[in-house]
PDB file of C-alpha atoms and ligand atoms in Angstrom:
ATOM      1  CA  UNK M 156      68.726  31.450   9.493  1.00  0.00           C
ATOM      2  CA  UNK M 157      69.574  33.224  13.230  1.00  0.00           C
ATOM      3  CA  UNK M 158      70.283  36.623  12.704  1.00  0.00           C
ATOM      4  CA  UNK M 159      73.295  37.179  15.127  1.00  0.00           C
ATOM      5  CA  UNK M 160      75.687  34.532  13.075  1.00  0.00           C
ATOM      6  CA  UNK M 161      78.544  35.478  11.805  1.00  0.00           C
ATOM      7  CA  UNK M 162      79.709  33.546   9.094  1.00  0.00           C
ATOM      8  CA  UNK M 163      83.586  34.033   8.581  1.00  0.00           C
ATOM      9  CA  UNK M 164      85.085  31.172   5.932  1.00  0.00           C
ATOM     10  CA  UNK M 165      88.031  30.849   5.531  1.00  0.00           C
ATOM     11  CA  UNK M 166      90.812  29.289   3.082  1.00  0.00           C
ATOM     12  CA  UNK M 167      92.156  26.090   5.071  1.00  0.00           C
ATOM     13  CA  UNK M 168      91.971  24.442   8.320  1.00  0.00           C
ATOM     14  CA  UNK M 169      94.908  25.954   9.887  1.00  0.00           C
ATOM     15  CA  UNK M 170      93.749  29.669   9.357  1.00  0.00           C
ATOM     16  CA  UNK M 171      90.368  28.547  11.278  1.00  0.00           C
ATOM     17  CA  UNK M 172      92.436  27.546  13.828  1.00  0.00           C
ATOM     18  CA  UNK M 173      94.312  30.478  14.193  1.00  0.00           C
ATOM     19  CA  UNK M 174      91.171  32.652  13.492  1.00  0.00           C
ATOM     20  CA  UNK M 175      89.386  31.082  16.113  1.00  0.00           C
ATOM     21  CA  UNK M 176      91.992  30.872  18.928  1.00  0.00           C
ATOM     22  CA  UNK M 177      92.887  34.258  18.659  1.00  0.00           C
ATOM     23  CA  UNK M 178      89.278  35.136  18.939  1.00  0.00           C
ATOM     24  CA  UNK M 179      89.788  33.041  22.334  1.00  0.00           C
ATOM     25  CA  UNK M 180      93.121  34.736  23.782  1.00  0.00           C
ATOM     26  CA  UNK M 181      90.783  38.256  23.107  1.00  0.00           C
ATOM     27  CA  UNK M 182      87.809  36.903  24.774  1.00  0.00           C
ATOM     28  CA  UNK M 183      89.667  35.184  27.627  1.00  0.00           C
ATOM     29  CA  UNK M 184      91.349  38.867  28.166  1.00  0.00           C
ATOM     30  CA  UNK M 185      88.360  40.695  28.358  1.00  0.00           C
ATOM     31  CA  UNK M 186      86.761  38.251  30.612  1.00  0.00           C
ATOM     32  CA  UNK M 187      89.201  38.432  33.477  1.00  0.00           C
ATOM     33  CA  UNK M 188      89.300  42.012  32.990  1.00  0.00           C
ATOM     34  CA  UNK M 189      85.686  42.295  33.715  1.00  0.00           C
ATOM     35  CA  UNK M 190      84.979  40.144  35.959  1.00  0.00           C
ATOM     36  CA  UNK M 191      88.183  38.352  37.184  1.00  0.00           C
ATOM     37  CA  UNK M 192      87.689  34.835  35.421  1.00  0.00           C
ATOM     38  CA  UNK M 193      87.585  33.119  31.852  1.00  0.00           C
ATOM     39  CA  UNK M 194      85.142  30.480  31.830  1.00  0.00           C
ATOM     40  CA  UNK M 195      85.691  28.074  28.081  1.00  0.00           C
ATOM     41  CA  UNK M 196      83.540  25.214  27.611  1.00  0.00           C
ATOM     42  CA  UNK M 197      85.784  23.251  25.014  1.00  0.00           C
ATOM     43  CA  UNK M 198      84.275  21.506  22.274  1.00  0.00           C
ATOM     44  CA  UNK M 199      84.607  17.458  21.789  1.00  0.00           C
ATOM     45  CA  UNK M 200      85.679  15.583  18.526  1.00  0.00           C
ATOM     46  CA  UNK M 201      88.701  16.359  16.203  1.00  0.00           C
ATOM     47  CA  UNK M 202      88.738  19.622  14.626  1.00  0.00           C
ATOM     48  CA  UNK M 203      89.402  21.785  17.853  1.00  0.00           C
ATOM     49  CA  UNK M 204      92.978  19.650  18.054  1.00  0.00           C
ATOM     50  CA  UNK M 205      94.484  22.541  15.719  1.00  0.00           C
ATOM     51  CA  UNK M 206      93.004  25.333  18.451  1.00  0.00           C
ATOM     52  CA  UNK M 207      94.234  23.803  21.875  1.00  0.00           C
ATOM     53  CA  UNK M 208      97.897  23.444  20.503  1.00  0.00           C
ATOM     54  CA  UNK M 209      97.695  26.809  19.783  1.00  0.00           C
ATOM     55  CA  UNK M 210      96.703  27.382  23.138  1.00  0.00           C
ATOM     56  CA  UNK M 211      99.177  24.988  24.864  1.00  0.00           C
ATOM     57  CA  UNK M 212     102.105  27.138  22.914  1.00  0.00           C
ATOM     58  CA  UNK M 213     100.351  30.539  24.547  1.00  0.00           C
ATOM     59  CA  UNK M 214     102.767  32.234  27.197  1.00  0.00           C
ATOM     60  CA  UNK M 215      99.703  33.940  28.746  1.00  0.00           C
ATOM     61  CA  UNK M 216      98.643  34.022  33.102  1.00  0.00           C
ATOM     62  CA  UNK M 217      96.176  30.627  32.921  1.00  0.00           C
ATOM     63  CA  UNK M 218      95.385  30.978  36.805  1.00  0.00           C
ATOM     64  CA  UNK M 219      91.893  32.431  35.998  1.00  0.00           C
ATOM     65  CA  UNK M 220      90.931  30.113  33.003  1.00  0.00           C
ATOM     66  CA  UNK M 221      88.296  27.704  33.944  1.00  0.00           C
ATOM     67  CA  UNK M 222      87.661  24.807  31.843  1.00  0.00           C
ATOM     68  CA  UNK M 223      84.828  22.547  31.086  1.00  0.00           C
ATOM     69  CA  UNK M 224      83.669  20.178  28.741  1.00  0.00           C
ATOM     70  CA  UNK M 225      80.785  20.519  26.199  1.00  0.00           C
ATOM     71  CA  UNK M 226      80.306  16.980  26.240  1.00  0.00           C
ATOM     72  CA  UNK M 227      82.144  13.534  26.763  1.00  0.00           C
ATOM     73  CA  UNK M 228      81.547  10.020  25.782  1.00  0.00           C
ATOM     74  CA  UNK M 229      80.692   7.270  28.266  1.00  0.00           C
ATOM     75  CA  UNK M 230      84.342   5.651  28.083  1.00  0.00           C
ATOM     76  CA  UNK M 231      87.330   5.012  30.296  1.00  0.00           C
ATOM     77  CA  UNK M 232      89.183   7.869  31.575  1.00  0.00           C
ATOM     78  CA  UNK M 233      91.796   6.779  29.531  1.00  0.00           C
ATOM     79  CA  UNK M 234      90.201   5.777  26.914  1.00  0.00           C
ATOM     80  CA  UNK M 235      91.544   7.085  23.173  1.00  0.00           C
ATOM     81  CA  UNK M 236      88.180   8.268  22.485  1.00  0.00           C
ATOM     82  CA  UNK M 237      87.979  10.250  25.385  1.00  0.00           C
ATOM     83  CA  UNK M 238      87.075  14.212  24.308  1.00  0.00           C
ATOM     84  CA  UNK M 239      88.656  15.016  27.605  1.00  0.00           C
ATOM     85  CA  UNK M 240      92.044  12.993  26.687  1.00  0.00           C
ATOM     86  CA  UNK M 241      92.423  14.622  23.629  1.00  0.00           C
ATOM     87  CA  UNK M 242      92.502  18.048  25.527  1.00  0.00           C
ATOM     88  CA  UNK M 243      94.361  16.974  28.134  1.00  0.00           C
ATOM     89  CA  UNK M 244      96.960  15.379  25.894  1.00  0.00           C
ATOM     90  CA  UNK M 245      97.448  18.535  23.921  1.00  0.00           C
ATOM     91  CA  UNK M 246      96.407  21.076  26.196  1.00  0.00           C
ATOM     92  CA  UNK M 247      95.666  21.095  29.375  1.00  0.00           C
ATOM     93  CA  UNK M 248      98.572  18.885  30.426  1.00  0.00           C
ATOM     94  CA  UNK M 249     100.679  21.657  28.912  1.00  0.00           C
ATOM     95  CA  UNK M 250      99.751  24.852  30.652  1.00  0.00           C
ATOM     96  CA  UNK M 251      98.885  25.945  34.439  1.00  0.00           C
ATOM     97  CA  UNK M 252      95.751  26.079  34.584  1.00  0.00           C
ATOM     98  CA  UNK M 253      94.847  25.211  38.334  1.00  0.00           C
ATOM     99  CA  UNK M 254      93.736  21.462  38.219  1.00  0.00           C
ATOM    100  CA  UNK M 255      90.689  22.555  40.325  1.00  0.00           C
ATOM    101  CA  UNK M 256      89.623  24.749  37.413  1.00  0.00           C
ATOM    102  CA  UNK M 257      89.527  21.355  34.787  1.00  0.00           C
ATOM    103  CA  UNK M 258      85.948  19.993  35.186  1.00  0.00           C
ATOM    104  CA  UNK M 259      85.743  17.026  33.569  1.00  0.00           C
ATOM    105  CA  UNK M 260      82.838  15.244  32.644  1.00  0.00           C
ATOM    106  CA  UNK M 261      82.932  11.901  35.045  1.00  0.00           C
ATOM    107  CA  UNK M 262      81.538   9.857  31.775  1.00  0.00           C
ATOM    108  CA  UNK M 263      83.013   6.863  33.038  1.00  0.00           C
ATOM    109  CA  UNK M 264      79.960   6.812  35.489  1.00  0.00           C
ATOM    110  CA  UNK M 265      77.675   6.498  33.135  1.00  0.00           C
ATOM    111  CA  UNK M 266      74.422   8.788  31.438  1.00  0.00           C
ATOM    112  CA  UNK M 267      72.366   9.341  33.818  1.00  0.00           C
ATOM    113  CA  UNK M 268      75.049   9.875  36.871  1.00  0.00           C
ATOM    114  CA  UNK M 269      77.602  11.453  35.093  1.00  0.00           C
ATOM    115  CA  UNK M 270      74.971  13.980  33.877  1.00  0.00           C
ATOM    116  CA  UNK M 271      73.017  14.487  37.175  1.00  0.00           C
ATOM    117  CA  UNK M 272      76.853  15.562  38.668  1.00  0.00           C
ATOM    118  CA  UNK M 273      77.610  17.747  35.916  1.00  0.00           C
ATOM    119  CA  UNK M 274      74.520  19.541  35.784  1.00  0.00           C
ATOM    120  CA  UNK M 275      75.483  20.526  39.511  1.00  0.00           C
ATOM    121  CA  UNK M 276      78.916  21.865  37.485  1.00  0.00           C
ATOM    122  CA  UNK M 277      77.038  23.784  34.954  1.00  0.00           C
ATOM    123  CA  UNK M 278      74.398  25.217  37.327  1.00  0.00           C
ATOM    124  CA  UNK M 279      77.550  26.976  39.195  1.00  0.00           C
ATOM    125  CA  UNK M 280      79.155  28.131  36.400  1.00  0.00           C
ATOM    126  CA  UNK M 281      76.475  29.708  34.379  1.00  0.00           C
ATOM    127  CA  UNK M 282      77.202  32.015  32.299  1.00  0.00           C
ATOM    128  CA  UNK M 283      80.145  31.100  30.262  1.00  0.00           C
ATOM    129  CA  UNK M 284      81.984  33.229  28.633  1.00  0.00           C
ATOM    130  CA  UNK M 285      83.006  30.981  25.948  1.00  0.00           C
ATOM    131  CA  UNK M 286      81.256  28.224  24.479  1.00  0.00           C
ATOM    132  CA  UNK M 287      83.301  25.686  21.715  1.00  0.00           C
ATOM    133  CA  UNK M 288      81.493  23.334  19.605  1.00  0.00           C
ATOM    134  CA  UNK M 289      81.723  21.539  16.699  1.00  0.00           C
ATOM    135  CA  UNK M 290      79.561  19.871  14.097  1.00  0.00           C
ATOM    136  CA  UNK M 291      78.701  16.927  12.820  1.00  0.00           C
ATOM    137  CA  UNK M 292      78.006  15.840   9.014  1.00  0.00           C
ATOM    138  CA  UNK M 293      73.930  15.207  10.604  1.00  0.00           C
ATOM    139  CA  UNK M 294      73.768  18.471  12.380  1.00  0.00           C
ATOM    140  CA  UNK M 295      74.758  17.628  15.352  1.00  0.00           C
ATOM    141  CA  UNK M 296      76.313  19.484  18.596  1.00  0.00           C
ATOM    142  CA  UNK M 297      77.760  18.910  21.407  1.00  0.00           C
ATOM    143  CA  UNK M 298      76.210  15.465  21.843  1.00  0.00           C
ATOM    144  CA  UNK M 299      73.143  16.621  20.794  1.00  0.00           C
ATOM    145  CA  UNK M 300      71.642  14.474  17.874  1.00  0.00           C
ATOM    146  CA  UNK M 301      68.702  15.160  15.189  1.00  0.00           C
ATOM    147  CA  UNK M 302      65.822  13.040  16.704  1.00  0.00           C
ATOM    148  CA  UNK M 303      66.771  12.454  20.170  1.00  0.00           C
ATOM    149  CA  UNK M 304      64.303  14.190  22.904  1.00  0.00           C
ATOM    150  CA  UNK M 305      65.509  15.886  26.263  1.00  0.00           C
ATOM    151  CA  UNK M 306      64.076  17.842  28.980  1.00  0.00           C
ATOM    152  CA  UNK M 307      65.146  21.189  27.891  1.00  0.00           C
ATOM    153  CA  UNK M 308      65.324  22.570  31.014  1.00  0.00           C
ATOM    154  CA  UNK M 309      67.995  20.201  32.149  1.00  0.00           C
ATOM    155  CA  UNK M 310      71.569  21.816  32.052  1.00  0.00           C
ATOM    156  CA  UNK M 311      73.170  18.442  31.178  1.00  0.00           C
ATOM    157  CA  UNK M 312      71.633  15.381  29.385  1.00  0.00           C
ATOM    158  CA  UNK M 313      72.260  11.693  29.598  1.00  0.00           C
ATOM    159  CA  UNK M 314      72.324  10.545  26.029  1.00  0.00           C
ATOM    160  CA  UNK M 315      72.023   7.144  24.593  1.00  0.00           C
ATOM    161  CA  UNK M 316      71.811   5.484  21.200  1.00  0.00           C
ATOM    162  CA  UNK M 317      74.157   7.949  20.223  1.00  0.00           C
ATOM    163  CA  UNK M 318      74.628   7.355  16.067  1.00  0.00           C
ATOM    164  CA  UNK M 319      78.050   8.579  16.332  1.00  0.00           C
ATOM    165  CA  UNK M 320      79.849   5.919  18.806  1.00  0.00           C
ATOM    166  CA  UNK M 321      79.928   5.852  21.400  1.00  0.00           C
ATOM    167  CA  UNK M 322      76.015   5.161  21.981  1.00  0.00           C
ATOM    168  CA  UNK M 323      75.758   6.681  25.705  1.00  0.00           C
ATOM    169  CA  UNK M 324      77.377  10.249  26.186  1.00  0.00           C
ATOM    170  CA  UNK M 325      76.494  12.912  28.012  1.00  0.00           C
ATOM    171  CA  UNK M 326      75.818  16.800  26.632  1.00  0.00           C
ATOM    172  CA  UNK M 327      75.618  20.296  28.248  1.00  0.00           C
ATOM    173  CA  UNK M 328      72.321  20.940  27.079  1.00  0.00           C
ATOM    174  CA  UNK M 329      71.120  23.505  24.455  1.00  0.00           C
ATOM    175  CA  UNK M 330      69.853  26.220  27.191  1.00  0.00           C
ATOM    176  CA  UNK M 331      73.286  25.803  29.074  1.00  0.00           C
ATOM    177  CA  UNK M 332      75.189  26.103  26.233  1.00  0.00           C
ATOM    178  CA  UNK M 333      73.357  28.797  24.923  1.00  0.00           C
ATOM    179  CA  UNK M 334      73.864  31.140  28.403  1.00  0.00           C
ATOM    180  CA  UNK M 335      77.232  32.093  27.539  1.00  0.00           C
ATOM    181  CA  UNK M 336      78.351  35.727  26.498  1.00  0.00           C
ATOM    182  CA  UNK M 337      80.171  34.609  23.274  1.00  0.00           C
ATOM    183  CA  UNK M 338      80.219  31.141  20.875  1.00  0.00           C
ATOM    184  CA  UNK M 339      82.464  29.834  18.498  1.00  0.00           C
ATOM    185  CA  UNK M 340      81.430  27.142  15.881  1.00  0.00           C
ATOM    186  CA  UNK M 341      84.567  25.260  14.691  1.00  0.00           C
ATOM    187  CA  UNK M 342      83.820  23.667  11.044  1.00  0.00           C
ATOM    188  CA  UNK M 343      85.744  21.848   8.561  1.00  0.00           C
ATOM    189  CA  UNK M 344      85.952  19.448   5.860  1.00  0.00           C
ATOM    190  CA  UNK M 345      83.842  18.727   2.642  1.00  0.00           C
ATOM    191  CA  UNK M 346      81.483  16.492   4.587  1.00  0.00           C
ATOM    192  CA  UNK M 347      80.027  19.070   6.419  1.00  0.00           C
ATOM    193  CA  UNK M 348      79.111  21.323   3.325  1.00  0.00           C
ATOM    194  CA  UNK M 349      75.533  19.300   3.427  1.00  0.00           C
ATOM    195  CA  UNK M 350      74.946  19.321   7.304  1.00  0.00           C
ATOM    196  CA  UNK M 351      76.087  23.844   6.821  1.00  0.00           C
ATOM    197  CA  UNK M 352      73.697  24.352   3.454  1.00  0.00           C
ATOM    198  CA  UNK M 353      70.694  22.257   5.519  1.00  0.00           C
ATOM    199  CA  UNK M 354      71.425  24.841   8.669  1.00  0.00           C
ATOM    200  CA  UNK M 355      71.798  27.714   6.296  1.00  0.00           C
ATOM    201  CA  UNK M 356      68.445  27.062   4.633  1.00  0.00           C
ATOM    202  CA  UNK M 357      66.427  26.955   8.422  1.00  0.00           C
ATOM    203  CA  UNK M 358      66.186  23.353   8.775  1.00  0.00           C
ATOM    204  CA  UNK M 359      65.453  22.715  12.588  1.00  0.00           C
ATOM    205  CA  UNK M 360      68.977  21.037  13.015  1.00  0.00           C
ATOM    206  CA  UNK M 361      70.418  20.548  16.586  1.00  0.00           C
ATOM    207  CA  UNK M 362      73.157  23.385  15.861  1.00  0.00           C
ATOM    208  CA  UNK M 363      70.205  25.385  15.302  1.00  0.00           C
ATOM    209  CA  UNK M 364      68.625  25.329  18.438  1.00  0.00           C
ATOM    210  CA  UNK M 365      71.968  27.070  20.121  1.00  0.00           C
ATOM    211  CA  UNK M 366      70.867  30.186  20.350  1.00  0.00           C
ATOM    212  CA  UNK M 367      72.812  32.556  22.746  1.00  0.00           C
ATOM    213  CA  UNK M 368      71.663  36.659  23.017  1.00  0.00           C
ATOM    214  CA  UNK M 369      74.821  37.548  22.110  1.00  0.00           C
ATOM    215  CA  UNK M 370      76.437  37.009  18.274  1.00  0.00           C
ATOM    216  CA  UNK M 371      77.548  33.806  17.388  1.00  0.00           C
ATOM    217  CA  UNK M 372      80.901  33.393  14.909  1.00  0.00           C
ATOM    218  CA  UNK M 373      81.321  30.312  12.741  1.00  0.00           C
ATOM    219  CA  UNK M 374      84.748  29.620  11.517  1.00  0.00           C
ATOM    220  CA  UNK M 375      84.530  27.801   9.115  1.00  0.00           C
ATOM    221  CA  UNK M 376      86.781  26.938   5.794  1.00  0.00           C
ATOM    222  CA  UNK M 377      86.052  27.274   2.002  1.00  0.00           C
ATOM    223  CA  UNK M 378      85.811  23.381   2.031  1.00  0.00           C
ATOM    224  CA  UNK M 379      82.588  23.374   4.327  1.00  0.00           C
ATOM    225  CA  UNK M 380      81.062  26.501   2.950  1.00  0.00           C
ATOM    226  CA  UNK M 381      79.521  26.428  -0.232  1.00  0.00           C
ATOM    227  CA  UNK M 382      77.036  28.913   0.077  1.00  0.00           C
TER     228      UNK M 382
HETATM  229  C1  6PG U 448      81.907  14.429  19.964  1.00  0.00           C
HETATM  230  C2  6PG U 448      81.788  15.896  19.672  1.00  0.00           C
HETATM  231  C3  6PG U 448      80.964  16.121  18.454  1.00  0.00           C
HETATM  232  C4  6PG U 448      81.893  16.728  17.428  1.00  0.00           C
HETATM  233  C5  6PG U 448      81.321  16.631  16.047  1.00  0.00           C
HETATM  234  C6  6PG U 448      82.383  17.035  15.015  1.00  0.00           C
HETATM  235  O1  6PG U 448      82.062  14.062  21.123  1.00  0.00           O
HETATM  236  O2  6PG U 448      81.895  13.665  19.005  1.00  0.00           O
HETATM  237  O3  6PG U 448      81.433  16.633  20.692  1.00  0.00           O
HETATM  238  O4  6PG U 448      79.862  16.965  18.628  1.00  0.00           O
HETATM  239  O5  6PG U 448      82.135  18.097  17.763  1.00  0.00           O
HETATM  240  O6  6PG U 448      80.914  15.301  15.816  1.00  0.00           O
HETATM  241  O7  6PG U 448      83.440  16.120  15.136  1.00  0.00           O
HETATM  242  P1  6PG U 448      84.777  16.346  14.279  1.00  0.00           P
HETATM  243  O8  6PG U 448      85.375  17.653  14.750  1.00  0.00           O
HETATM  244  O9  6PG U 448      85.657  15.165  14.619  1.00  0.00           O
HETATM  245  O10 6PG U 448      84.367  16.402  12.835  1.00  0.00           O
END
């Protein structure tokens, strides 16, 4: 199991939440400090909802925060399913965070375009200072699923045959999201306890192939973590 993982469980779902986003309000502080700009790749799916209201509640100075996505599903802007609607929604429609800051993922163009764009995104923005991510009862990241092959020196992948819908996506890749000077795993729920024990024990999962220099903190609650 990596070495520079911190493992920090914790009773329920709402105290990983607050765990984790005030990690983010102290990393997003000393990142301007340093070097005028917080760069926060947010992480797709549900459990990061609890986080970004957090956020969208913070009275804090948002013109430096750049946003972008860790991955997106090949939907409708508007689509429900939409990672970036969800943030929007309960986020980033909430705060003032320069609209020239939000990079979206353009999913709606499809794999291969959408990616080929965003990798142009990612190559400018490299390193972050923050990366989100979930994980899925499988293992997966981002939209990066056991079994699938990439070119892993691409920055952003076209994905397809997805087997969480919807089948195409597209995903910041593993070397992109691993160049970023601090990473927060967001995990909940019972049915991830599997997917965390198989990681734990040094199965070759795609969470395990994010592997920044710097530590790595998983908050995660007693529900998931059965160690
Ligand atoms: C996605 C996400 C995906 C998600 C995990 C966990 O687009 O589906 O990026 O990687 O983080 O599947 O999803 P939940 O938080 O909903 O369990």
């Amino acid at each position: 199991m990596q070495q520079n993982h911190r493992w920090q469980s914790l009773e329920t779902p709402d105290q990983v939440a607050l765990a984790a986003y005030q990690h983010i309000l102290r990393a997003a502080e000393h990142a301007i400090a340093q070097h005028g700009s917080f760069k926060l790749v947010l992480a797709g799916g549900s459990t990061p909802e609890k986080v970004y209201r957090l956020l969208a509640e913070t009275a804090t100075d948002w013109s430096n925060w750049f946003i972008y996505y860790g991955d997106e599903r090949c939907l409708p802007v508007e689509h429900e399913d939409r990672n970036s609607l969800m943030a929007a929604s309960v986020f980033l429609d909430k705060v003032a965070i320069p609209k020239a800051q939000i990079f979206t993922i353009p999913a709606e163009l499809g794999p291969e375009l959408a990616a080929k764009q965003y990798q142009a995104v990612v190559a400018k923005a490299l390193p972050f200072d923050m990366v989100l991510l979930g994980m899925g009862e499988d293992g997966h990241t981002a939209s990066l699923f056991p079994g699938h092959q990439h070119n892993e020196d691409e920055l952003a992948h076209a994905v397809y045959n997805s087997p969480k819908p919807p089948p195409e996506r597209v995903s910041i890749s593993a070397k992109a999201l691993s160049n970023t000077r601090e990473l927060i795993f967001l995990i909940t729920g019972a049915n991830k306890q599997e997917a965390v024990n198989n990681w734990r024990a040094g199965q070759n999962l795609p969470v395990a192939t994010i592997s920044p220099e710097h530590p790595v903190d998983i908050y995660i609650d007693n529900a998931a973590y059965n160690p």
